[in-house]
PDB file of C-alpha atoms in Angstrom:
ATOM      1  CA  MET Z   1      -6.971   2.877   6.505  1.00 69.00           C
ATOM      2  CA  ASP Z   2      -6.269  -0.141   8.437  1.00 74.00           C
ATOM      3  CA  LEU Z   3      -9.588  -1.948   9.770  1.00 75.00           C
ATOM      4  CA  SER Z   4      -9.805  -4.741  12.465  1.00 80.00           C
ATOM      5  CA  THR Z   5     -13.101  -6.385  13.642  1.00 73.00           C
ATOM      6  CA  TRP Z   6     -14.484  -9.151  15.602  1.00 80.00           C
ATOM      7  CA  GLY Z   7     -17.843 -10.719  14.917  1.00 83.00           C
ATOM      8  CA  LEU Z   8     -20.312 -11.660  11.862  1.00 81.00           C
ATOM      9  CA  ARG Z   9     -19.382 -10.617   8.407  1.00 74.00           C
ATOM     10  CA  LEU Z  10     -21.658 -10.489   5.465  1.00 78.00           C
ATOM     11  CA  GLY Z  11     -19.988  -9.627   2.082  1.00 75.00           C
ATOM     12  CA  GLN Z  12     -17.588 -11.195  -0.223  1.00 74.00           C
ATOM     13  CA  GLY Z  13     -19.252 -14.660   1.798  1.00 79.00           C
ATOM     14  CA  LEU Z  14     -20.008 -15.229   5.138  1.00 80.00           C
ATOM     15  CA  ALA Z  15     -17.426 -14.943   8.039  1.00 75.00           C
ATOM     16  CA  LEU Z  16     -17.182 -15.378  11.811  1.00 82.00           C
ATOM     17  CA  GLY Z  17     -14.378 -14.298  13.900  1.00 85.00           C
ATOM     18  CA  TYR Z  18     -11.357 -11.872  13.398  1.00 82.00           C
ATOM     19  CA  HIS Z  19     -11.004 -10.078  10.349  1.00 72.00           C
ATOM     20  CA  ARG Z  20      -8.466  -7.262   9.276  1.00 80.00           C
ATOM     21  CA  ASP Z  21      -8.741  -5.326   5.803  1.00 79.00           C
ATOM     22  CA  GLN Z  22      -6.187  -2.369   4.573  1.00 79.00           C
ATOM     23  CA  LEU Z  23      -7.165  -0.107   2.215  1.00 78.00           C
ATOM     24  CA  LEU Z  24      -4.515   1.964   0.183  1.00 77.00           C
ATOM     25  CA  THR Z  25      -5.684   5.255  -1.708  1.00 78.00           C
ATOM     26  CA  VAL Z  26      -3.896   6.168  -4.712  1.00 77.00           C
ATOM     27  CA  PRO Z  27      -3.628   9.632  -6.315  1.00 76.00           C
ATOM     28  CA  LEU Z  28      -5.327   9.798  -9.799  1.00 80.00           C
ATOM     29  CA  ASP Z  29      -1.922  11.176 -11.150  1.00 76.00           C
ATOM     30  CA  CYS Z  30       0.142   8.034 -10.514  1.00 73.00           C
ATOM     31  CA  ARG Z  31       0.402   5.699 -13.277  1.00 74.00           C
ATOM     32  CA  ILE Z  32       2.310   2.629 -11.548  1.00 76.00           C
ATOM     33  CA  VAL Z  33       1.951   1.253  -8.198  1.00 77.00           C
ATOM     34  CA  PHE Z  34       4.480  -0.473  -6.180  1.00 79.00           C
ATOM     35  CA  ILE Z  35       3.730  -2.116  -2.955  1.00 81.00           C
ATOM     36  CA  ILE Z  36       7.131  -1.968  -0.799  1.00 83.00           C
ATOM     37  CA  ARG Z  37       7.874  -3.530   2.309  1.00 81.00           C
ATOM     38  CA  ASP Z  38      10.138  -1.461   4.286  1.00 84.00           C
ATOM     39  CA  SER Z  39      12.106   2.193   4.290  1.00 84.00           C
ATOM     40  CA  ALA Z  40      15.168   0.669   2.773  1.00 89.00           C
ATOM     41  CA  GLU Z  41      13.693  -0.892   0.008  1.00 88.00           C
ATOM     42  CA  LEU Z  42      11.712   2.314  -0.659  1.00 84.00           C
ATOM     43  CA  ARG Z  43      15.030   4.117  -0.708  1.00 86.00           C
ATOM     44  CA  HIS Z  44      16.234   1.655  -3.353  1.00 89.00           C
ATOM     45  CA  ALA Z  45      13.374   1.895  -5.516  1.00 84.00           C
ATOM     46  CA  GLN Z  46      13.227   5.561  -5.621  1.00 82.00           C
ATOM     47  CA  SER Z  47      17.016   5.481  -6.726  1.00 85.00           C
ATOM     48  CA  LEU Z  48      16.293   3.151  -9.615  1.00 85.00           C
ATOM     49  CA  LEU Z  49      13.030   4.766 -10.660  1.00 81.00           C
ATOM     50  CA  GLN Z  50      14.727   8.508 -10.472  1.00 80.00           C
ATOM     51  CA  GLN Z  51      17.145   7.124 -13.081  1.00 82.00           C
ATOM     52  CA  LEU Z  52      14.704   5.841 -15.534  1.00 79.00           C
ATOM     53  CA  GLY Z  53      12.869   9.320 -15.853  1.00 72.00           C
ATOM     54  CA  GLN Z  54      12.590  12.861 -15.592  1.00 65.00           C
ATOM     55  CA  GLU Z  55       9.079  13.005 -14.301  1.00 68.00           C
ATOM     56  CA  PRO Z  56       8.568  13.404 -10.515  1.00 70.00           C
ATOM     57  CA  LEU Z  57       7.479  10.470  -8.440  1.00 69.00           C
ATOM     58  CA  CYS Z  58       4.737  10.059  -5.904  1.00 70.00           C
ATOM     59  CA  THR Z  59       5.671   8.189  -2.881  1.00 68.00           C
ATOM     60  CA  THR Z  60       3.894   7.807   0.221  1.00 66.00           C
ATOM     61  CA  THR Z  61       4.096   5.296   3.434  1.00 65.00           C
ATOM     62  CA  THR Z  62       1.700   3.619   5.454  1.00 64.00           C
ATOM     63  CA  PRO Z  63       2.114   3.637   9.581  1.00 60.00           C
ATOM     64  CA  ASP Z  64       3.754   0.249  10.680  1.00 57.00           C
TER      65      ASP Z  64
END
């Protein structure tokens, strides 16, 4: 989830102005989480991780 707001914010301190938050949800059966910058890096990471083990990978992407 991507949330952008303008105004006054209370919680984790006091803020006035623009604020942007991103929330990622991870399935409970995922044991290790990697944050990957782009699709080329994702393909490379998937290739390396598949060589390490036989368990299926859970992967997802976020909108750009």
